Tab-separated table of C-alpha atoms in Angstrom:
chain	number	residue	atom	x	y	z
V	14	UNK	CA	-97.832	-27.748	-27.991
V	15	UNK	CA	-97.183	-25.061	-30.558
V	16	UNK	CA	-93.393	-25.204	-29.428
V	17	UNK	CA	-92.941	-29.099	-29.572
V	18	UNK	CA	-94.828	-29.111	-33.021
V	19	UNK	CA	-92.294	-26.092	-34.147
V	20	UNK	CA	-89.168	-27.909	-32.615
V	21	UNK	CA	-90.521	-31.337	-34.360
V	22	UNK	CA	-90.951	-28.827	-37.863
V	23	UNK	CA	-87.424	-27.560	-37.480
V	24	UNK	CA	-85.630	-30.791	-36.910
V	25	UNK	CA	-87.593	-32.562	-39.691
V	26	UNK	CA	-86.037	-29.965	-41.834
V	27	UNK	CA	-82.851	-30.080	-40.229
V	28	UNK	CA	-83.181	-33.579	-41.165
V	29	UNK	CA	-84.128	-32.665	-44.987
V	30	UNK	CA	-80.904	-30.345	-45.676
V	31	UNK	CA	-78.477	-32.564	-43.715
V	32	UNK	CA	-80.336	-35.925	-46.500
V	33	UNK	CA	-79.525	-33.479	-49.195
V	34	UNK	CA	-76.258	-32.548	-47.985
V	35	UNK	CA	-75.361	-36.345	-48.180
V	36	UNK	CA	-76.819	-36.781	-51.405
V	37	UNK	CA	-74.775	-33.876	-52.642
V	38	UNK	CA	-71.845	-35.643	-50.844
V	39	UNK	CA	-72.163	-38.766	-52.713
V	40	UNK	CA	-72.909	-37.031	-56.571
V	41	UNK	CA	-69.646	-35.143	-55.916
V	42	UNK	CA	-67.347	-37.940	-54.866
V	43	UNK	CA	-68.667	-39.832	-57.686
V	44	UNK	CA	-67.406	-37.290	-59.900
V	45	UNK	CA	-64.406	-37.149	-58.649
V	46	UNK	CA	-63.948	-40.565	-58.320
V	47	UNK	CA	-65.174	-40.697	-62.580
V	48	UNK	CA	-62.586	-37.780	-62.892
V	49	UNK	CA	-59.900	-40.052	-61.148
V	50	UNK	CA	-60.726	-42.768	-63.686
V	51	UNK	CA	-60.493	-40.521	-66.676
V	52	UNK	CA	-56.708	-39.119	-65.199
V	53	UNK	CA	-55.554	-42.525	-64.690
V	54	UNK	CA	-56.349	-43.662	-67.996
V	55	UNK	CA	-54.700	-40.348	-69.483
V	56	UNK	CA	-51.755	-41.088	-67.407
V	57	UNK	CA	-51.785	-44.848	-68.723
V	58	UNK	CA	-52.107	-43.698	-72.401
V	59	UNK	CA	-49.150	-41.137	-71.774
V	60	UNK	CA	-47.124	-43.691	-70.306
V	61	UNK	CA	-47.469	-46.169	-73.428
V	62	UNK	CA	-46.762	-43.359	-75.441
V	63	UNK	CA	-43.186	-42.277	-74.317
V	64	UNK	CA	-42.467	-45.873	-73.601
V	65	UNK	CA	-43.074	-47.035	-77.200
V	66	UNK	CA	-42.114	-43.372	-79.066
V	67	UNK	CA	-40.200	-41.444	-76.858
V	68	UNK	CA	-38.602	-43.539	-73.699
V	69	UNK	CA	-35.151	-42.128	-74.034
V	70	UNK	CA	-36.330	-38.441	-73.715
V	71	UNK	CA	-38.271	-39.559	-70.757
V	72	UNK	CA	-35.613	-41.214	-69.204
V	73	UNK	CA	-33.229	-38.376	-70.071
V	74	UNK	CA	-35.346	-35.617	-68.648
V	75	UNK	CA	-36.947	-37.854	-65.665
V	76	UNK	CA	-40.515	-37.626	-66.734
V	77	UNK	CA	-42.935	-39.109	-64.265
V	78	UNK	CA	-46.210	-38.562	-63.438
V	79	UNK	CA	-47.042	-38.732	-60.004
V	80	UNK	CA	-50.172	-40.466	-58.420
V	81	UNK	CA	-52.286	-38.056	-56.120
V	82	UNK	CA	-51.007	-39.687	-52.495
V	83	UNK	CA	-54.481	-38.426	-50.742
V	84	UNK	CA	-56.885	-40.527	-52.693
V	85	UNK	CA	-55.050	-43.649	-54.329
V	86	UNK	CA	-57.783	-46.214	-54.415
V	87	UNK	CA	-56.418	-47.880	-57.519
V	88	UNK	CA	-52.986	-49.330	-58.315
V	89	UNK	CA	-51.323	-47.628	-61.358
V	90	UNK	CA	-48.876	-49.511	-63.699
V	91	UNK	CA	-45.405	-48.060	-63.948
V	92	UNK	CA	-43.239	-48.309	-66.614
V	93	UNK	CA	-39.827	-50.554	-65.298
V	94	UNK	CA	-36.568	-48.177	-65.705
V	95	UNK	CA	-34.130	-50.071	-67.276
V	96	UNK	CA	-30.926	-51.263	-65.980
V	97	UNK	CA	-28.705	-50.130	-68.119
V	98	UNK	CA	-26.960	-46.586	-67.744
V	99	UNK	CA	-28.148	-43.733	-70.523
V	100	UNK	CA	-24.837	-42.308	-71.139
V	101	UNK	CA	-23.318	-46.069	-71.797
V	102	UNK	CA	-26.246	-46.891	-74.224
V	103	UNK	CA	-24.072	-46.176	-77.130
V	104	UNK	CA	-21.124	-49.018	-76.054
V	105	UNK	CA	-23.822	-51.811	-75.124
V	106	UNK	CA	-23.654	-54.736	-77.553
V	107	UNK	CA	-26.987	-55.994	-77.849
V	108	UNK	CA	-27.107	-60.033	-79.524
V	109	UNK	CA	-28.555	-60.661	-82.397
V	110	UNK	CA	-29.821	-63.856	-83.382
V	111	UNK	CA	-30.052	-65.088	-87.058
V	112	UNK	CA	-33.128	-65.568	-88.990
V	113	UNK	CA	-34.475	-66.553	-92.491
V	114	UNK	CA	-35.787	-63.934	-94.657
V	115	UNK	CA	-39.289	-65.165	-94.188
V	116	UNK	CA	-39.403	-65.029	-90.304
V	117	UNK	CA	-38.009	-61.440	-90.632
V	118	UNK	CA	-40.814	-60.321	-92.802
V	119	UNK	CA	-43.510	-62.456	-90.497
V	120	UNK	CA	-42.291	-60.742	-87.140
V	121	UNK	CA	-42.177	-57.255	-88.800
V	122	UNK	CA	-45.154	-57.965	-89.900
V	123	UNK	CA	-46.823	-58.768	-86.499
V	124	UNK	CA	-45.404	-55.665	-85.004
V	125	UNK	CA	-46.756	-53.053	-87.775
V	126	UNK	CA	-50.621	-55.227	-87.081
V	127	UNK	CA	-49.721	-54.420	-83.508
V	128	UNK	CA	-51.329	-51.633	-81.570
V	129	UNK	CA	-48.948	-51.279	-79.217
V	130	UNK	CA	-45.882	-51.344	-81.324
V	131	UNK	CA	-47.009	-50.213	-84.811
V	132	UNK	CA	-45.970	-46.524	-83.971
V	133	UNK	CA	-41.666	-47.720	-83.872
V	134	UNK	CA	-39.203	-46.524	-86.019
V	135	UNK	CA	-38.304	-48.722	-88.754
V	136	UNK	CA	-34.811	-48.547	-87.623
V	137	UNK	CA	-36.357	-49.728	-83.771
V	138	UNK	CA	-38.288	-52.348	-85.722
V	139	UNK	CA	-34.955	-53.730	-87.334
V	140	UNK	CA	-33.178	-54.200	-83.939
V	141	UNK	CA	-36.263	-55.679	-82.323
V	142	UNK	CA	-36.305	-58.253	-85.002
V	143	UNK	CA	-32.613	-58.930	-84.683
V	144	UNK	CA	-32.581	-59.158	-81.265
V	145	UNK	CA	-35.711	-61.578	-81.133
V	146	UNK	CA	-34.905	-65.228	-80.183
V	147	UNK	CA	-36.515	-68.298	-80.760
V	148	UNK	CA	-38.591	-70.198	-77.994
V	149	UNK	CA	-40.290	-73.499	-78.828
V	150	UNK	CA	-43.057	-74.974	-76.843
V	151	UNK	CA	-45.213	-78.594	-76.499
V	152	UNK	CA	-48.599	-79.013	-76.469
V	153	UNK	CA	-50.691	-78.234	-73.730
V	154	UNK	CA	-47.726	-75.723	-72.119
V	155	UNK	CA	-48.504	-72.610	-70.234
V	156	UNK	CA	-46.401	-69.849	-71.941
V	157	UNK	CA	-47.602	-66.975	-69.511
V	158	UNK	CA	-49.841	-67.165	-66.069
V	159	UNK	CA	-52.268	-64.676	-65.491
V	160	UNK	CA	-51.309	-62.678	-62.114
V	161	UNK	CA	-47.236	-63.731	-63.237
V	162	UNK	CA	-44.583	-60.766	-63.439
V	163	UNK	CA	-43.475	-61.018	-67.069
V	164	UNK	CA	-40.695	-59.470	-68.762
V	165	UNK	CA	-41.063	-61.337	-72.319
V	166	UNK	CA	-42.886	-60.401	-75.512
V	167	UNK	CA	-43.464	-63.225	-78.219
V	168	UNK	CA	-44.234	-63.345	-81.537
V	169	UNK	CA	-45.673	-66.696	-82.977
V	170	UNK	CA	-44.598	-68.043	-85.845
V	171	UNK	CA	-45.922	-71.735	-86.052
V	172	UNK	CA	-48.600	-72.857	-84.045
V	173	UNK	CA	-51.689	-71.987	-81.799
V	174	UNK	CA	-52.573	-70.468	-78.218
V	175	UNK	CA	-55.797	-69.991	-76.565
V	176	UNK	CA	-55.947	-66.856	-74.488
V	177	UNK	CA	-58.143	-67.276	-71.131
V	178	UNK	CA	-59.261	-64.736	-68.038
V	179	UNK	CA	-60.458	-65.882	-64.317
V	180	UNK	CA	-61.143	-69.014	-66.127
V	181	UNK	CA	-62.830	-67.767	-68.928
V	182	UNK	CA	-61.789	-68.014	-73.193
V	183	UNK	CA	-61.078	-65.058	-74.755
V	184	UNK	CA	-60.030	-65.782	-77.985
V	185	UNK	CA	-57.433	-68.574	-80.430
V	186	UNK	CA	-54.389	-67.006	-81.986
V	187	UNK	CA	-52.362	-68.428	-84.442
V	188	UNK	CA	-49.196	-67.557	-86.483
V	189	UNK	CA	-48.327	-63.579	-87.080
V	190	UNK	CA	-49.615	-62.625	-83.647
V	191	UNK	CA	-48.079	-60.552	-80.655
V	192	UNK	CA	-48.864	-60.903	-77.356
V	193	UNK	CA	-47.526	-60.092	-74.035
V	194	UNK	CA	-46.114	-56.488	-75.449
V	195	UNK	CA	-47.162	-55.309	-71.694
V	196	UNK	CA	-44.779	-56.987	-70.349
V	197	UNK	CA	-42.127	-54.847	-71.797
V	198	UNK	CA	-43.851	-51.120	-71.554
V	199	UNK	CA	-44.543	-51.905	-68.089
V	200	UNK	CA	-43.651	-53.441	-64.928
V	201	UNK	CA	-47.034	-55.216	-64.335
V	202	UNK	CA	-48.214	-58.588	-63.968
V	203	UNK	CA	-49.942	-60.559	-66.661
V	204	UNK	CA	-53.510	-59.776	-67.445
V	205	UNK	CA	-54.208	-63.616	-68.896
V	206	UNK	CA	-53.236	-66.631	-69.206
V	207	UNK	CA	-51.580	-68.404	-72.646
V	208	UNK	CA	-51.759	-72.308	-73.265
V	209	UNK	CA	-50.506	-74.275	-76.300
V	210	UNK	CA	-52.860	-75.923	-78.735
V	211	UNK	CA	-50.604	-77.584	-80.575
V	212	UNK	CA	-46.865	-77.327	-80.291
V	213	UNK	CA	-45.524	-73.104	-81.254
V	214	UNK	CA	-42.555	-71.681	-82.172
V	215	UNK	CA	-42.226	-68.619	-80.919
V	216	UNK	CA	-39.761	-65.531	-81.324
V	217	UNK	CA	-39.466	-63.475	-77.686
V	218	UNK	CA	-37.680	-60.369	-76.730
V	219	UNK	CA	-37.220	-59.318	-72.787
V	220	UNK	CA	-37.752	-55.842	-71.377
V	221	UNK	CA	-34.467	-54.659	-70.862
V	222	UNK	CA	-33.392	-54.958	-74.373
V	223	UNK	CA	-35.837	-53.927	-75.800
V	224	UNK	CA	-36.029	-51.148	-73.783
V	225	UNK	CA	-32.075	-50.561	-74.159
V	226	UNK	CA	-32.657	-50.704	-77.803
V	227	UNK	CA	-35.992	-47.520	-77.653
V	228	UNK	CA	-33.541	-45.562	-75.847
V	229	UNK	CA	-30.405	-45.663	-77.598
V	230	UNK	CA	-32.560	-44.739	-80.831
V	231	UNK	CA	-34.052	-42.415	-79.304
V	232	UNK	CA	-30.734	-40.823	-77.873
V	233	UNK	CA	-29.684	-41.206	-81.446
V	234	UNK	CA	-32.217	-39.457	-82.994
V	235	UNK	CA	-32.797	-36.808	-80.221
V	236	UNK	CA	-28.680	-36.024	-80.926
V	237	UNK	CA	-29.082	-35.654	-84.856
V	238	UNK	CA	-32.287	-33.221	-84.673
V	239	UNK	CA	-30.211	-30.935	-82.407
V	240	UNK	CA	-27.328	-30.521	-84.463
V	241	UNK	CA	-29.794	-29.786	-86.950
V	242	UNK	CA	-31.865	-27.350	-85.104
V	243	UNK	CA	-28.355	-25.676	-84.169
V	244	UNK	CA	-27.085	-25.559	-87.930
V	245	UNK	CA	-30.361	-23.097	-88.912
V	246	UNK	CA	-29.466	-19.719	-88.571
V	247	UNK	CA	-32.622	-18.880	-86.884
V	248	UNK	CA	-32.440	-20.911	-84.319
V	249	UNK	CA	-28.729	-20.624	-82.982
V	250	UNK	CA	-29.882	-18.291	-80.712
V	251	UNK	CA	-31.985	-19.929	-79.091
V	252	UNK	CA	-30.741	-21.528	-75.390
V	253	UNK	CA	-29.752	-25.634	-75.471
V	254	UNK	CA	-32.762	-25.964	-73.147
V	255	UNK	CA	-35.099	-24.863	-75.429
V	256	UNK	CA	-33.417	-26.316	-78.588
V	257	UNK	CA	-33.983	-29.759	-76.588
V	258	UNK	CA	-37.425	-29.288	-76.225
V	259	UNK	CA	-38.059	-28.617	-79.773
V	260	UNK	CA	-36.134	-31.903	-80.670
V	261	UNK	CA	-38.205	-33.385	-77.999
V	262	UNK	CA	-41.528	-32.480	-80.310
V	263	UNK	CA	-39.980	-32.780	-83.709
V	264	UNK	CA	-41.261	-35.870	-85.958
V	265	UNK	CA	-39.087	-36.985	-89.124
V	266	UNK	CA	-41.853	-36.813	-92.202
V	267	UNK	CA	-40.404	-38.024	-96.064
V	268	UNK	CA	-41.992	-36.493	-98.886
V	269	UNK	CA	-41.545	-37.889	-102.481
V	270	UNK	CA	-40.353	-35.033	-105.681
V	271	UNK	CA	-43.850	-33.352	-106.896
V	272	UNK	CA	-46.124	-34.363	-103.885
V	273	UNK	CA	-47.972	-31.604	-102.002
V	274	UNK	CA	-47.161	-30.726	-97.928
V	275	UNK	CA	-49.998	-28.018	-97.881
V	276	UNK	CA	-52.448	-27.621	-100.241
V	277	UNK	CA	-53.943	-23.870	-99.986
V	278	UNK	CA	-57.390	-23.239	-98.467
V	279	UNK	CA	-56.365	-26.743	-96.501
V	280	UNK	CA	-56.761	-26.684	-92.351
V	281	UNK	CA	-53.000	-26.298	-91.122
V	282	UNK	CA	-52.041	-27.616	-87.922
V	283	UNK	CA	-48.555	-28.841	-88.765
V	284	UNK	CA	-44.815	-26.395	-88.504
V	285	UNK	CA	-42.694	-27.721	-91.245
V	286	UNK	CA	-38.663	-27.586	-90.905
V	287	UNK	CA	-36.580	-28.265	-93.921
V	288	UNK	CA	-33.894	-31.108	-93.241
V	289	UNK	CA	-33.365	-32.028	-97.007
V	290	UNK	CA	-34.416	-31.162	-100.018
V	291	UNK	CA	-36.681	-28.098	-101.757
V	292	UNK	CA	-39.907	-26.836	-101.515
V	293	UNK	CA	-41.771	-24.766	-104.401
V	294	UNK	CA	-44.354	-22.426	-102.339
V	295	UNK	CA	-47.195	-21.302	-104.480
V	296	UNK	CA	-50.320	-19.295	-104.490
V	297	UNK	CA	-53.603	-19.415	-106.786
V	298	UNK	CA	-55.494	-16.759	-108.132
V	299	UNK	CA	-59.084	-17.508	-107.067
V	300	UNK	CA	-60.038	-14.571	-109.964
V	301	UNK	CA	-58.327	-15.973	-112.967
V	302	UNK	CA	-57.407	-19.517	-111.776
V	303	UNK	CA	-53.650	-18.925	-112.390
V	304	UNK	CA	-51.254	-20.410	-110.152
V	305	UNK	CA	-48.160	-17.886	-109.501
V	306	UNK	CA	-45.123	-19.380	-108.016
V	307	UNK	CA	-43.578	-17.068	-104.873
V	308	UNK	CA	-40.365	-18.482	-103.725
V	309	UNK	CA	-38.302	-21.631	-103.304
V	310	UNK	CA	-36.894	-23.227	-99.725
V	311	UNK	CA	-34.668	-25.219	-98.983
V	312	UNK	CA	-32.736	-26.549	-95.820
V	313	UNK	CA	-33.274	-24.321	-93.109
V	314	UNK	CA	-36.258	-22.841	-94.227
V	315	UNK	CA	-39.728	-23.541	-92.376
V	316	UNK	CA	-42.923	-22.853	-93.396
V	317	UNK	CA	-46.430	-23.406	-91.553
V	318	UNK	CA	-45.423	-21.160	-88.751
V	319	UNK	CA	-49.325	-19.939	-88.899
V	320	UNK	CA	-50.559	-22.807	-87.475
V	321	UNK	CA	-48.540	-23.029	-84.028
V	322	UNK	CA	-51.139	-20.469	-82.909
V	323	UNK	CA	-54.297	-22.090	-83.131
V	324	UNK	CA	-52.279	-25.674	-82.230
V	325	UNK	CA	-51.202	-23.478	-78.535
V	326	UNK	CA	-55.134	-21.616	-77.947
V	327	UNK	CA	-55.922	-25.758	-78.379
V	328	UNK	CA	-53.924	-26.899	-76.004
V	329	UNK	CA	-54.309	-23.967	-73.760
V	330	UNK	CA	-58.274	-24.362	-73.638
V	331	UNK	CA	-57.545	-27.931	-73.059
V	332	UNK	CA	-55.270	-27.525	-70.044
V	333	UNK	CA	-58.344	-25.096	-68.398
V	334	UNK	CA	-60.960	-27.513	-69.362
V	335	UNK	CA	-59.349	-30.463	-68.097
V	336	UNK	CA	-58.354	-28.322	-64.364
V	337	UNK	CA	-61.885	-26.743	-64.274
């Protein structure tokens, strides 16, 4: 009896470690599923990121993030790669369609309010707006399906929609407003559907141009900041590979005559590189107050250099943390 009752002991606690094991089980592929969430998002954020600022570096250096193949249990959205050919950007003619002064304003307008767009060049915003044409549409008329590939973005500029979900209203918008911008950061279908009110007008714009139109820009620009990274002495050194990653990171920043870059005692995270102008550098005497002018800089000349290191132990410590 003392062996059954030890037996029935053992394989009740057999039965205890293997529960726990289980429970363990399940708290870790939760996590991992919740760390799955939080990469895919990353990786969505990224994506609408170099599609909207940087798509013609991308497409240059074939940047692409790759889903893990072992455990894909959701669908990620892909940005579309255009049709057109990056080294015949420069010789494709885009159309532009004309427009009165006050439907220029209203549909840059509606991009700068525009979360998704907002962060374009002014130049990019220019061609978007040429390029725009108009669409006009009755009452009661489905502009875009939920579940529907779309290719089309659309500003309104007379009218009113009614945005609805599985069924369900979401919200009215009327004149000034984009929608659809998904459409051309990403080959997805649409995630609601759009009805008329009242009859629109409507200015739309399909992927491939405007994605022609980020990348040629972008070329553009990515061309002029290495020339100028190669015409400072103290970087014509440095190898064409890394000169193109520098151009990569490089943002153009205007400054008006008499207005402060760094103000002393001021967090820096910021490297400056002179493309025009001059800079007055100056330091104050905390003991007497005086302000004592050091030198002057011009084109060329960089300044800020001090705060690259704490900028790389940042990233650094948020590679490891996001890999632990």
């Amino acid at each position: 009896m003392g062996t059954l009752r030890d037996l029935q002991y053992a394989l009740q606690e057999k039965i205890e470690e293997l529960r726990q094991r289980d429970t363990l089980i399940d708290e870790l592929e939760l996590e991992l599923d919740q760390k799955d969430e939080l990469i895919q998002r990353l990786q969505n954020e990224l994506d609408k990121y170099r599609s909207v600022l940087r798509p013609a570096t991308a497409q240059q250096q074939g940047i692409a993030l790759q889903p893990d193949q072992h455990r894909s249990k959701r669908h990620a959205i892909s940005a579309e790669p255009t049709a057109c050919d990056i080294s015949d950007l420069s010789h494709v003619t885009l159309a532009f369609h004309p427009k009165s002064p006050q439907s220029r304003e209203m549909i840059k307008a509606a991009i700068l309010d525009n979360d998704f767009m907002k962060n374009l060049e002014l130049s990019q915003i220019q061609e978007v707006v040429d390029c725009m044409y108009p669409v006009h549409y009755g009452m009661d008329a489905c502009i875009i399906a939920e579940g529907d590939v779309g290719s089309l973005v659309y500003v309104m500029e007379e009218g009113k929609v009614e945005v609805t979900k599985e069924g369900m209203k979401l919200c009215t918008m009327g004149p000034g407003k984009v929608f659809g911008e998904l459409a051309i950061l990403y080959n997805c279908t649409r995630t609601a559907t759009v009805r008329t009110l009242v009859n629109v007008k409507l200015w739309a714009i399909d992927r491939q141009c405007f994605q022609t139109i980020m990348m040629r820009t972008g070329l553009i620009k990515h061309a002029e900041y290495m020339d100028f990274l190669k015409s400072v002495p103290s970087f014509q050194d440095l190898p064409e590979e890394t000169l193109s990653k520098l151009a990569d990171v490089m943002e153009e920043t205007h400054y008006e005559d008499g207005q402060f870059i760094i103000r002393q005692g001021a967090r820096g995270d910021t490297f400056f590189i002179i493309s025009k102008g001059k800079v007055n550098v100056t330091q104050e005497d905390p003991a007497n107050q005086e302000t004592a002018h050091l030198r002057e800089l011009s084109r060329g000349d960089w300044f800020g250099e001090k705060a690259l290191q704490g900028l790389v132990e940042f990233v650094c410590s948020l590679f490891l943390a996001l890999i632990h």
